[in-house]
Short mmCIF file of C-alpha atoms in Angstrom, two decimals:
data_model
loop_
_atom_site.label_atom_id
_atom_site.label_comp_id
_atom_site.label_asym_id
_atom_site.label_seq_id
_atom_site.Cartn_x
_atom_site.Cartn_y
_atom_site.Cartn_z
CA GLU A 282 -87.21 -4.57 -3.75
CA GLY A 283 -86.64 -6.14 -0.45
CA ALA A 284 -83.65 -8.40 -1.84
CA VAL A 285 -82.14 -5.10 -3.30
CA LEU A 286 -82.55 -3.29 0.11
CA ALA A 287 -80.95 -6.31 2.00
CA GLY A 288 -78.01 -6.24 -0.44
CA HIS A 289 -77.38 -2.56 0.32
CA VAL A 290 -77.57 -3.24 4.15
CA ARG A 291 -75.13 -6.17 3.59
CA ASP A 292 -72.84 -3.79 1.65
CA ARG A 293 -73.08 -1.22 4.52
CA LEU A 294 -72.22 -3.94 7.06
CA ASN A 295 -69.20 -5.17 5.02
CA ALA A 296 -67.92 -1.54 4.69
CA ILE A 297 -68.38 -1.05 8.55
CA ASP A 298 -66.55 -4.28 9.23
CA ALA A 299 -63.61 -3.11 6.79
CA LEU A 300 -63.43 0.11 8.55
CA GLY A 301 -63.38 -1.46 12.05
CA GLN A 302 -60.55 -3.52 10.88
CA GLN A 303 -58.64 -0.36 9.65
CA LEU A 304 -59.15 1.17 13.04
CA ARG A 305 -58.01 -2.01 14.84
CA LEU A 306 -54.64 -1.76 12.77
CA ARG A 307 -54.28 2.06 13.30
CA THR A 308 -54.95 2.14 16.93
CA SER A 309 -53.34 -1.10 18.13
CA GLY A 310 -50.28 0.53 19.46
CA ALA A 311 -51.86 3.73 20.49
CA PRO A 312 -51.36 3.04 24.41
CA ARG A 313 -47.72 2.31 23.90
CA ARG A 314 -47.11 5.30 21.75
CA LEU A 315 -48.96 7.60 24.22
CA ALA A 316 -46.64 6.23 27.17
CA GLU A 317 -43.70 6.86 24.99
CA LYS A 318 -44.81 10.50 24.25
CA LEU A 319 -45.34 11.07 27.83
CA ARG A 320 -41.96 9.74 28.79
CA ALA A 321 -40.53 12.04 26.08
CA ARG A 322 -42.35 15.06 27.47
CA VAL A 323 -41.25 14.31 31.08
CA GLU A 324 -37.60 13.96 30.06
CA ALA A 325 -37.89 17.10 27.91
CA ALA A 326 -39.10 19.00 30.87
CA GLY A 327 -36.33 17.87 33.00
CA VAL A 328 -38.77 16.52 35.55
CA VAL A 329 -37.76 13.55 37.80
CA VAL A 330 -40.70 11.22 38.34
CA ASP A 331 -41.02 8.05 40.30
CA ALA A 332 -41.04 5.01 38.04
CA ALA A 333 -44.12 3.62 39.81
CA ARG A 334 -45.96 7.12 39.56
CA PHE A 335 -45.07 7.26 36.02
CA ALA A 336 -46.42 3.63 35.29
CA GLN A 337 -49.57 4.47 37.01
CA GLU A 338 -50.24 7.74 34.90
CA ALA A 339 -49.14 5.89 31.73
CA ALA A 340 -51.76 3.10 32.49
CA LEU A 341 -54.42 5.84 33.16
CA LEU A 342 -53.66 7.37 29.86
CA ALA A 343 -53.47 4.18 28.06
CA ASP A 344 -56.85 3.18 29.31
CA ARG A 345 -58.41 6.55 28.03
CA VAL A 346 -57.14 5.66 24.31
CA ASP A 347 -57.76 1.93 24.31
CA VAL A 348 -60.51 1.25 21.87
CA ALA A 349 -60.24 -2.64 21.76
CA GLU A 350 -63.37 -3.17 23.53
CA GLU A 351 -65.41 -0.87 21.31
CA LEU A 352 -64.04 -2.49 18.15
CA GLU A 353 -65.02 -5.88 19.54
CA ARG A 354 -68.40 -4.80 20.20
CA LEU A 355 -68.65 -3.21 16.80
CA ALA A 356 -67.52 -6.26 15.16
CA ALA A 357 -70.07 -8.28 17.31
CA HIS A 358 -72.96 -5.83 16.14
CA VAL A 359 -71.91 -6.25 12.49
CA GLY A 360 -72.12 -10.29 12.96
CA LEU A 361 -75.54 -9.64 14.44
CA GLY A 362 -76.65 -7.29 11.60
CA ARG A 363 -75.93 -9.96 9.28
CA THR A 364 -78.32 -12.30 10.82
CA LEU A 365 -81.43 -9.80 11.32
CA THR A 366 -84.13 -9.26 8.98
CA SER A 367 -86.33 -6.94 10.97
CA GLY A 368 -86.09 -3.28 10.02
CA ARG A 369 -86.99 -2.09 13.63
CA LYS A 370 -84.02 -4.40 15.08
CA LEU A 371 -81.65 -3.24 12.41
CA ASP A 372 -82.62 0.36 13.27
CA PHE A 373 -81.63 -0.41 17.00
CA LEU A 374 -78.43 -1.95 15.87
CA CYS A 375 -77.64 1.27 13.97
CA GLN A 376 -77.93 3.09 17.17
CA GLU A 377 -75.49 0.73 18.92
CA LEU A 378 -73.12 0.95 16.02
CA LEU A 379 -73.24 4.59 16.26
CA ARG A 380 -72.60 4.58 19.90
CA GLU A 381 -69.52 2.50 19.36
CA ALA A 382 -68.37 4.76 16.59
CA ASN A 383 -68.85 7.93 18.80
CA THR A 384 -66.89 6.25 21.65
CA ILE A 385 -64.17 5.33 19.45
CA GLY A 386 -64.02 8.89 18.05
CA SER A 387 -63.77 10.31 21.46
CA LYS A 388 -60.79 8.08 22.46
CA CYS A 389 -58.75 8.54 19.32
CA GLN A 390 -55.69 10.63 19.54
CA ASP A 391 -54.57 9.91 15.85
CA ALA A 392 -55.96 12.31 13.17
CA ASP A 393 -55.87 9.42 10.69
CA ALA A 394 -57.92 7.34 12.84
CA ALA A 395 -60.34 10.24 13.46
CA HIS A 396 -60.84 10.31 9.58
CA VAL A 397 -61.63 6.61 9.50
CA VAL A 398 -64.22 7.14 12.32
CA VAL A 399 -65.89 9.90 10.09
CA GLU A 400 -66.06 7.46 7.40
CA LEU A 401 -67.57 4.82 9.71
CA LYS A 402 -70.16 7.20 10.91
CA ALA A 403 -71.16 7.91 7.41
CA GLU A 404 -71.36 4.31 6.53
CA ILE A 405 -73.63 3.64 9.59
CA GLU A 406 -75.81 6.76 8.62
CA ARG A 407 -76.16 5.28 5.03
CA MET A 408 -77.27 1.76 6.54
CA ARG A 409 -79.86 3.70 8.81
CA GLU A 410 -81.11 5.39 5.78
CA GLN A 411 -81.58 1.95 4.00
CA VAL A 412 -82.94 0.40 7.15
CA GLN A 413 -85.57 2.94 7.54
CA ASN A 414 -86.68 2.24 4.03
CA VAL A 415 -87.27 -1.47 5.25
CA GLU A 416 -89.52 -0.23 7.92
#
């Protein structure tokens, strides 16, 4: 039974990793797209903005939607999960995975990316259920 549960946990980790890769592809250009959108809005409003000021605002907005660090931590957690055997440690790992997923979800501006985040959270919850069976 333990081997079967371990296989399910591995499957969930693989699914979480795949969803993280999808998010990486979907969000890689988000800061640039947001800056372009801001530029278009400013031009459409006919407002003249100092280039340095615009760059500063664009950088602040870009930082708010950049999920690269969260995706790196998600991948690191998946890697760690593949080495753990303790149900308690895997349960804590699920908490960390969910924390990263929530942060990514709060930063995403793209509806398609948000749908991937929902699926990511569902996979993490499925894993958590399996892990709690291990305990």
